[in-house]
């Protein structure tokens, strides 16, 4: 087994038993729901997001309704998870999609990143989780797992902006049949085992071949 095969084999085995499959946004490909999820998950612990997600969808089941929402009501719903400015961005983005894209979340990277509050990560997440594109959203969690396991380094003070590192990471996904499943497995594993502080090295199923652990 080569390095990639070992990594994915062990990671997917862990994911099938421990993945956070129960989150409601994991069981939909509705682009509105996926976009909403990614807005809410920004810099926010996933555990707290579920209730806010359900409340927004209950009040605004359709993107066009969110486009006409009252800012104060949306701010109030978002308040428990912080970063209230997301309320305005959500409404603005929904408004642009409603008026300029016939209410359909764009299935196109260049169009997505023009939307307020949508950057590279959210655009790729929407393309992957809603439209099944084989793309990889890269954030600090993804970078942490790959740099530790494969021993990559970055000279960029902001590794998220390191394009060379991003393309090395993306290359590992090319062997995977489902990029969606691979992305979710990485996300869950980096959030539960290979965490920023106190990673669970001794319980980690990847430790045998992990460069960081064995160095
Ligand atoms: S052994 Fe430690 S550093 Fe390596 S993947 Fe596992 S938790 Fe992360």
PDB file of C-alpha atoms and ligand atoms in Angstrom:
ATOM      1  CA  UNK A   1       0.000   0.000   0.000  1.00  0.00           C
ATOM      2  CA  UNK A   2       1.415   3.424  -0.868  1.00  0.00           C
ATOM      3  CA  UNK A   3       1.302   6.474   1.395  1.00  0.00           C
ATOM      4  CA  UNK A   4      -1.974   7.799  -0.063  1.00  0.00           C
ATOM      5  CA  UNK A   5      -3.718   4.427   0.117  1.00  0.00           C
ATOM      6  CA  UNK A   6      -2.757   3.981   3.790  1.00  0.00           C
ATOM      7  CA  UNK A   7      -3.948   7.466   4.633  1.00  0.00           C
ATOM      8  CA  UNK A   8      -7.331   7.167   2.943  1.00  0.00           C
ATOM      9  CA  UNK A   9      -7.926   3.572   3.994  1.00  0.00           C
ATOM     10  CA  UNK A  10      -7.466   4.370   7.656  1.00  0.00           C
ATOM     11  CA  UNK A  11      -9.181   7.728   7.525  1.00  0.00           C
ATOM     12  CA  UNK A  12     -12.318   6.374   5.798  1.00  0.00           C
ATOM     13  CA  UNK A  13     -12.507   3.442   8.214  1.00  0.00           C
ATOM     14  CA  UNK A  14     -12.500   5.945  11.077  1.00  0.00           C
ATOM     15  CA  UNK A  15     -15.053   8.126   9.296  1.00  0.00           C
ATOM     16  CA  UNK A  16     -17.549   5.346   8.681  1.00  0.00           C
ATOM     17  CA  UNK A  17     -17.726   4.717  12.453  1.00  0.00           C
ATOM     18  CA  UNK A  18     -17.200   8.216  13.803  1.00  0.00           C
ATOM     19  CA  UNK A  19     -18.254  10.690  11.110  1.00  0.00           C
ATOM     20  CA  UNK A  20     -20.793  13.355  12.016  1.00  0.00           C
ATOM     21  CA  UNK A  21     -23.339  11.885   9.617  1.00  0.00           C
ATOM     22  CA  UNK A  22     -26.285  13.097  11.713  1.00  0.00           C
ATOM     23  CA  UNK A  23     -25.982  16.811  10.913  1.00  0.00           C
ATOM     24  CA  UNK A  24     -29.019  17.837   8.851  1.00  0.00           C
ATOM     25  CA  UNK A  25     -26.888  19.544   6.193  1.00  0.00           C
ATOM     26  CA  UNK A  26     -25.065  16.271   5.571  1.00  0.00           C
ATOM     27  CA  UNK A  27     -28.261  14.749   4.208  1.00  0.00           C
ATOM     28  CA  UNK A  28     -29.094  17.349   1.602  1.00  0.00           C
ATOM     29  CA  UNK A  29     -27.661  18.683  -1.617  1.00  0.00           C
ATOM     30  CA  UNK A  30     -30.027  21.661  -1.672  1.00  0.00           C
ATOM     31  CA  UNK A  31     -27.685  24.528  -2.666  1.00  0.00           C
ATOM     32  CA  UNK A  32     -29.544  27.046  -0.460  1.00  0.00           C
ATOM     33  CA  UNK A  33     -29.127  24.823   2.599  1.00  0.00           C
ATOM     34  CA  UNK A  34     -25.487  24.149   1.811  1.00  0.00           C
ATOM     35  CA  UNK A  35     -24.725  27.839   1.323  1.00  0.00           C
ATOM     36  CA  UNK A  36     -26.546  28.722   4.548  1.00  0.00           C
ATOM     37  CA  UNK A  37     -24.619  26.020   6.432  1.00  0.00           C
ATOM     38  CA  UNK A  38     -21.265  27.305   5.240  1.00  0.00           C
ATOM     39  CA  UNK A  39     -22.130  30.860   6.286  1.00  0.00           C
ATOM     40  CA  UNK A  40     -23.094  29.629   9.747  1.00  0.00           C
ATOM     41  CA  UNK A  41     -20.078  27.357  10.198  1.00  0.00           C
ATOM     42  CA  UNK A  42     -17.549  30.149   9.567  1.00  0.00           C
ATOM     43  CA  UNK A  43     -15.357  30.453  12.657  1.00  0.00           C
ATOM     44  CA  UNK A  44     -18.078  28.795  14.705  1.00  0.00           C
ATOM     45  CA  UNK A  45     -18.118  25.490  16.546  1.00  0.00           C
ATOM     46  CA  UNK A  46     -20.218  23.038  14.619  1.00  0.00           C
ATOM     47  CA  UNK A  47     -22.105  21.898  17.740  1.00  0.00           C
ATOM     48  CA  UNK A  48     -23.748  25.293  18.163  1.00  0.00           C
ATOM     49  CA  UNK A  49     -24.833  25.729  14.556  1.00  0.00           C
ATOM     50  CA  UNK A  50     -27.543  23.101  14.235  1.00  0.00           C
ATOM     51  CA  UNK A  51     -30.247  24.969  16.137  1.00  0.00           C
ATOM     52  CA  UNK A  52     -29.617  28.247  14.314  1.00  0.00           C
ATOM     53  CA  UNK A  53     -29.675  26.434  10.970  1.00  0.00           C
ATOM     54  CA  UNK A  54     -33.068  24.871  11.779  1.00  0.00           C
ATOM     55  CA  UNK A  55     -34.497  28.193  12.984  1.00  0.00           C
ATOM     56  CA  UNK A  56     -33.481  30.061   9.829  1.00  0.00           C
ATOM     57  CA  UNK A  57     -34.922  27.346   7.599  1.00  0.00           C
ATOM     58  CA  UNK A  58     -38.149  27.260   9.612  1.00  0.00           C
ATOM     59  CA  UNK A  59     -38.586  31.017   9.207  1.00  0.00           C
ATOM     60  CA  UNK A  60     -37.162  31.268   5.660  1.00  0.00           C
ATOM     61  CA  UNK A  61     -37.606  27.895   3.949  1.00  0.00           C
ATOM     62  CA  UNK A  62     -36.762  29.418   0.596  1.00  0.00           C
ATOM     63  CA  UNK A  63     -33.804  31.583  -0.432  1.00  0.00           C
ATOM     64  CA  UNK A  64     -36.144  34.232  -1.892  1.00  0.00           C
ATOM     65  CA  UNK A  65     -37.808  34.586   1.499  1.00  0.00           C
ATOM     66  CA  UNK A  66     -34.429  35.084   3.171  1.00  0.00           C
ATOM     67  CA  UNK A  67     -33.700  37.780   0.589  1.00  0.00           C
ATOM     68  CA  UNK A  68     -36.710  39.734   1.934  1.00  0.00           C
ATOM     69  CA  UNK A  69     -35.969  39.004   5.607  1.00  0.00           C
ATOM     70  CA  UNK A  70     -35.928  41.588   8.337  1.00  0.00           C
ATOM     71  CA  UNK A  71     -32.305  42.132   9.393  1.00  0.00           C
ATOM     72  CA  UNK A  72     -33.164  42.421  13.074  1.00  0.00           C
ATOM     73  CA  UNK A  73     -34.918  39.047  13.096  1.00  0.00           C
ATOM     74  CA  UNK A  74     -32.013  37.300  11.359  1.00  0.00           C
ATOM     75  CA  UNK A  75     -29.513  38.966  13.697  1.00  0.00           C
ATOM     76  CA  UNK A  76     -31.512  37.768  16.658  1.00  0.00           C
ATOM     77  CA  UNK A  77     -31.512  34.175  15.378  1.00  0.00           C
ATOM     78  CA  UNK A  78     -27.756  34.275  14.728  1.00  0.00           C
ATOM     79  CA  UNK A  79     -26.864  36.033  18.001  1.00  0.00           C
ATOM     80  CA  UNK A  80     -26.241  32.811  20.028  1.00  0.00           C
ATOM     81  CA  UNK A  81     -23.392  31.786  17.678  1.00  0.00           C
ATOM     82  CA  UNK A  82     -21.829  35.265  17.423  1.00  0.00           C
ATOM     83  CA  UNK A  83     -20.548  37.152  14.369  1.00  0.00           C
ATOM     84  CA  UNK A  84     -23.905  38.856  13.885  1.00  0.00           C
ATOM     85  CA  UNK A  85     -22.600  40.669  10.801  1.00  0.00           C
ATOM     86  CA  UNK A  86     -23.270  37.408   8.973  1.00  0.00           C
ATOM     87  CA  UNK A  87     -26.987  38.247   9.085  1.00  0.00           C
ATOM     88  CA  UNK A  88     -26.543  41.210   6.737  1.00  0.00           C
ATOM     89  CA  UNK A  89     -24.222  39.287   4.441  1.00  0.00           C
ATOM     90  CA  UNK A  90     -26.657  36.390   4.268  1.00  0.00           C
ATOM     91  CA  UNK A  91     -29.541  38.671   3.329  1.00  0.00           C
ATOM     92  CA  UNK A  92     -27.420  40.534   0.767  1.00  0.00           C
ATOM     93  CA  UNK A  93     -26.192  37.317  -0.798  1.00  0.00           C
ATOM     94  CA  UNK A  94     -29.719  35.888  -0.913  1.00  0.00           C
ATOM     95  CA  UNK A  95     -30.895  39.166  -2.500  1.00  0.00           C
ATOM     96  CA  UNK A  96     -28.285  39.009  -5.266  1.00  0.00           C
ATOM     97  CA  UNK A  97     -29.037  35.346  -5.975  1.00  0.00           C
ATOM     98  CA  UNK A  98     -32.747  36.096  -6.006  1.00  0.00           C
ATOM     99  CA  UNK A  99     -32.502  39.018  -8.412  1.00  0.00           C
ATOM    100  CA  UNK A 100     -29.477  38.174 -10.570  1.00  0.00           C
ATOM    101  CA  UNK A 101     -29.541  34.363 -10.652  1.00  0.00           C
ATOM    102  CA  UNK A 102     -33.309  33.652 -10.666  1.00  0.00           C
ATOM    103  CA  UNK A 103     -33.115  32.463  -7.077  1.00  0.00           C
ATOM    104  CA  UNK A 104     -30.681  29.653  -7.950  1.00  0.00           C
ATOM    105  CA  UNK A 105     -27.350  29.467  -6.122  1.00  0.00           C
ATOM    106  CA  UNK A 106     -24.690  29.688  -8.865  1.00  0.00           C
ATOM    107  CA  UNK A 107     -23.029  26.460  -9.922  1.00  0.00           C
ATOM    108  CA  UNK A 108     -19.902  28.379 -10.908  1.00  0.00           C
ATOM    109  CA  UNK A 109     -16.834  29.362  -8.876  1.00  0.00           C
ATOM    110  CA  UNK A 110     -16.401  32.815 -10.451  1.00  0.00           C
ATOM    111  CA  UNK A 111     -20.019  33.736  -9.766  1.00  0.00           C
ATOM    112  CA  UNK A 112     -19.976  32.359  -6.241  1.00  0.00           C
ATOM    113  CA  UNK A 113     -16.956  34.338  -5.065  1.00  0.00           C
ATOM    114  CA  UNK A 114     -18.577  37.588  -6.197  1.00  0.00           C
ATOM    115  CA  UNK A 115     -21.243  37.116  -3.509  1.00  0.00           C
ATOM    116  CA  UNK A 116     -20.827  39.022  -0.222  1.00  0.00           C
ATOM    117  CA  UNK A 117     -19.230  36.827   2.429  1.00  0.00           C
ATOM    118  CA  UNK A 118     -18.319  34.064  -0.023  1.00  0.00           C
ATOM    119  CA  UNK A 119     -14.616  33.325  -0.365  1.00  0.00           C
ATOM    120  CA  UNK A 120     -12.609  30.440  -1.765  1.00  0.00           C
ATOM    121  CA  UNK A 121     -13.608  28.009   0.984  1.00  0.00           C
ATOM    122  CA  UNK A 122     -17.365  28.578   0.804  1.00  0.00           C
ATOM    123  CA  UNK A 123     -17.361  28.612  -3.008  1.00  0.00           C
ATOM    124  CA  UNK A 124     -15.622  25.233  -3.129  1.00  0.00           C
ATOM    125  CA  UNK A 125     -17.824  23.829  -0.359  1.00  0.00           C
ATOM    126  CA  UNK A 126     -20.986  24.779  -2.301  1.00  0.00           C
ATOM    127  CA  UNK A 127     -19.599  23.320  -5.515  1.00  0.00           C
ATOM    128  CA  UNK A 128     -18.648  20.081  -3.781  1.00  0.00           C
ATOM    129  CA  UNK A 129     -21.544  19.470  -1.389  1.00  0.00           C
ATOM    130  CA  UNK A 130     -24.379  20.878  -3.515  1.00  0.00           C
ATOM    131  CA  UNK A 131     -23.216  20.264  -7.075  1.00  0.00           C
ATOM    132  CA  UNK A 132     -20.874  17.274  -6.730  1.00  0.00           C
ATOM    133  CA  UNK A 133     -17.830  18.957  -8.250  1.00  0.00           C
ATOM    134  CA  UNK A 134     -14.607  17.130  -7.326  1.00  0.00           C
ATOM    135  CA  UNK A 135     -13.170  20.199  -5.558  1.00  0.00           C
ATOM    136  CA  UNK A 136     -11.527  20.532  -2.148  1.00  0.00           C
ATOM    137  CA  UNK A 137     -12.389  23.378   0.241  1.00  0.00           C
ATOM    138  CA  UNK A 138      -9.196  24.057   2.188  1.00  0.00           C
ATOM    139  CA  UNK A 139      -9.195  25.642   5.628  1.00  0.00           C
ATOM    140  CA  UNK A 140      -6.831  25.550   8.601  1.00  0.00           C
ATOM    141  CA  UNK A 141      -8.184  22.153   9.740  1.00  0.00           C
ATOM    142  CA  UNK A 142      -7.450  20.535   6.395  1.00  0.00           C
ATOM    143  CA  UNK A 143      -4.011  22.148   6.280  1.00  0.00           C
ATOM    144  CA  UNK A 144      -3.203  20.954   9.805  1.00  0.00           C
ATOM    145  CA  UNK A 145      -3.976  17.309   9.080  1.00  0.00           C
ATOM    146  CA  UNK A 146      -2.095  17.180   5.772  1.00  0.00           C
ATOM    147  CA  UNK A 147       0.959  19.111   6.948  1.00  0.00           C
ATOM    148  CA  UNK A 148       1.245  16.896  10.017  1.00  0.00           C
ATOM    149  CA  UNK A 149       0.639  13.562   8.323  1.00  0.00           C
ATOM    150  CA  UNK A 150       2.643  14.147   5.129  1.00  0.00           C
ATOM    151  CA  UNK A 151       5.237  16.420   6.719  1.00  0.00           C
ATOM    152  CA  UNK A 152       4.588  19.429   4.485  1.00  0.00           C
ATOM    153  CA  UNK A 153       5.785  22.862   5.487  1.00  0.00           C
ATOM    154  CA  UNK A 154       4.948  26.338   4.283  1.00  0.00           C
ATOM    155  CA  UNK A 155       7.081  29.468   4.169  1.00  0.00           C
ATOM    156  CA  UNK A 156       3.959  31.567   3.937  1.00  0.00           C
ATOM    157  CA  UNK A 157       3.071  33.202   7.279  1.00  0.00           C
ATOM    158  CA  UNK A 158      -0.537  32.479   6.301  1.00  0.00           C
ATOM    159  CA  UNK A 159      -0.506  28.864   5.059  1.00  0.00           C
ATOM    160  CA  UNK A 160      -4.116  29.235   3.884  1.00  0.00           C
ATOM    161  CA  UNK A 161      -2.809  31.575   1.198  1.00  0.00           C
ATOM    162  CA  UNK A 162      -0.036  29.173   0.101  1.00  0.00           C
ATOM    163  CA  UNK A 163      -1.112  28.006  -3.363  1.00  0.00           C
ATOM    164  CA  UNK A 164       1.699  25.476  -3.679  1.00  0.00           C
ATOM    165  CA  UNK A 165       0.690  23.831  -0.418  1.00  0.00           C
ATOM    166  CA  UNK A 166      -2.970  23.855  -1.498  1.00  0.00           C
ATOM    167  CA  UNK A 167      -2.133  22.078  -4.744  1.00  0.00           C
ATOM    168  CA  UNK A 168      -0.065  19.444  -2.894  1.00  0.00           C
ATOM    169  CA  UNK A 169      -3.035  18.811  -0.606  1.00  0.00           C
ATOM    170  CA  UNK A 170      -5.520  18.708  -3.493  1.00  0.00           C
ATOM    171  CA  UNK A 171      -3.381  16.158  -5.333  1.00  0.00           C
ATOM    172  CA  UNK A 172      -4.050  13.615  -2.563  1.00  0.00           C
ATOM    173  CA  UNK A 173      -7.780  13.759  -3.302  1.00  0.00           C
ATOM    174  CA  UNK A 174      -7.346  12.788  -6.946  1.00  0.00           C
ATOM    175  CA  UNK A 175      -7.266   9.082  -6.113  1.00  0.00           C
ATOM    176  CA  UNK A 176     -10.640   9.287  -4.368  1.00  0.00           C
ATOM    177  CA  UNK A 177     -13.851   8.231  -6.098  1.00  0.00           C
ATOM    178  CA  UNK A 178     -15.984  10.530  -3.927  1.00  0.00           C
ATOM    179  CA  UNK A 179     -14.340  13.883  -3.227  1.00  0.00           C
ATOM    180  CA  UNK A 180     -17.386  14.762  -1.126  1.00  0.00           C
ATOM    181  CA  UNK A 181     -16.857  11.826   1.217  1.00  0.00           C
ATOM    182  CA  UNK A 182     -13.102  12.473   1.361  1.00  0.00           C
ATOM    183  CA  UNK A 183     -13.651  16.137   2.282  1.00  0.00           C
ATOM    184  CA  UNK A 184     -16.123  15.264   5.019  1.00  0.00           C
ATOM    185  CA  UNK A 185     -13.848  12.567   6.437  1.00  0.00           C
ATOM    186  CA  UNK A 186     -10.918  15.018   6.614  1.00  0.00           C
ATOM    187  CA  UNK A 187     -13.115  17.678   8.192  1.00  0.00           C
ATOM    188  CA  UNK A 188     -14.471  15.395  10.896  1.00  0.00           C
ATOM    189  CA  UNK A 189     -11.136  13.763  11.658  1.00  0.00           C
ATOM    190  CA  UNK A 190      -9.284  17.074  11.937  1.00  0.00           C
ATOM    191  CA  UNK A 191     -12.017  18.375  14.235  1.00  0.00           C
ATOM    192  CA  UNK A 192     -12.151  15.318  16.500  1.00  0.00           C
ATOM    193  CA  UNK A 193      -8.725  13.630  16.516  1.00  0.00           C
ATOM    194  CA  UNK A 194      -6.034  15.728  14.829  1.00  0.00           C
ATOM    195  CA  UNK A 195      -7.091  18.847  16.665  1.00  0.00           C
ATOM    196  CA  UNK A 196      -5.081  22.062  16.917  1.00  0.00           C
ATOM    197  CA  UNK A 197      -4.571  21.650  20.660  1.00  0.00           C
ATOM    198  CA  UNK A 198      -4.021  18.276  22.321  1.00  0.00           C
ATOM    199  CA  UNK A 199      -4.343  16.011  19.273  1.00  0.00           C
ATOM    200  CA  UNK A 200      -5.180  12.412  20.174  1.00  0.00           C
ATOM    201  CA  UNK A 201      -1.909  10.936  18.880  1.00  0.00           C
ATOM    202  CA  UNK A 202      -2.103   7.825  21.031  1.00  0.00           C
ATOM    203  CA  UNK A 203      -5.612   6.906  19.890  1.00  0.00           C
ATOM    204  CA  UNK A 204      -5.074   8.024  16.302  1.00  0.00           C
ATOM    205  CA  UNK A 205      -5.537   5.335  13.620  1.00  0.00           C
ATOM    206  CA  UNK A 206      -3.167   7.279  11.330  1.00  0.00           C
ATOM    207  CA  UNK A 207      -0.266   7.447  13.775  1.00  0.00           C
ATOM    208  CA  UNK A 208       1.725   4.558  12.263  1.00  0.00           C
ATOM    209  CA  UNK A 209       2.599   6.512   9.108  1.00  0.00           C
ATOM    210  CA  UNK A 210       2.164  10.071  10.389  1.00  0.00           C
ATOM    211  CA  UNK A 211       5.338  12.112   9.845  1.00  0.00           C
ATOM    212  CA  UNK A 212       4.568  14.523  12.698  1.00  0.00           C
ATOM    213  CA  UNK A 213       3.972  11.751  15.221  1.00  0.00           C
ATOM    214  CA  UNK A 214       7.008   9.737  14.154  1.00  0.00           C
ATOM    215  CA  UNK A 215       9.462  12.619  13.970  1.00  0.00           C
TER     216      UNK A 215
HETATM  217  S1  LIG B   1      -0.785  10.927  14.844  1.00  0.00           S
HETATM  218 FE1  LIG B   1      -1.305  12.904  15.730  1.00  0.00          FE
HETATM  219  S2  LIG B   1      -0.560  14.449  14.277  1.00  0.00           S
HETATM  220 FE2  LIG B   1      -0.645  12.469  13.203  1.00  0.00          FE
HETATM  221  S3  LIG B   1      -2.635  12.441  12.221  1.00  0.00           S
HETATM  222 FE3  LIG B   1      -2.860  11.428  14.200  1.00  0.00          FE
HETATM  223  S4  LIG B   1      -3.518  13.012  15.640  1.00  0.00           S
HETATM  224 FE4  LIG B   1      -2.706  14.031  13.781  1.00  0.00          FE
END
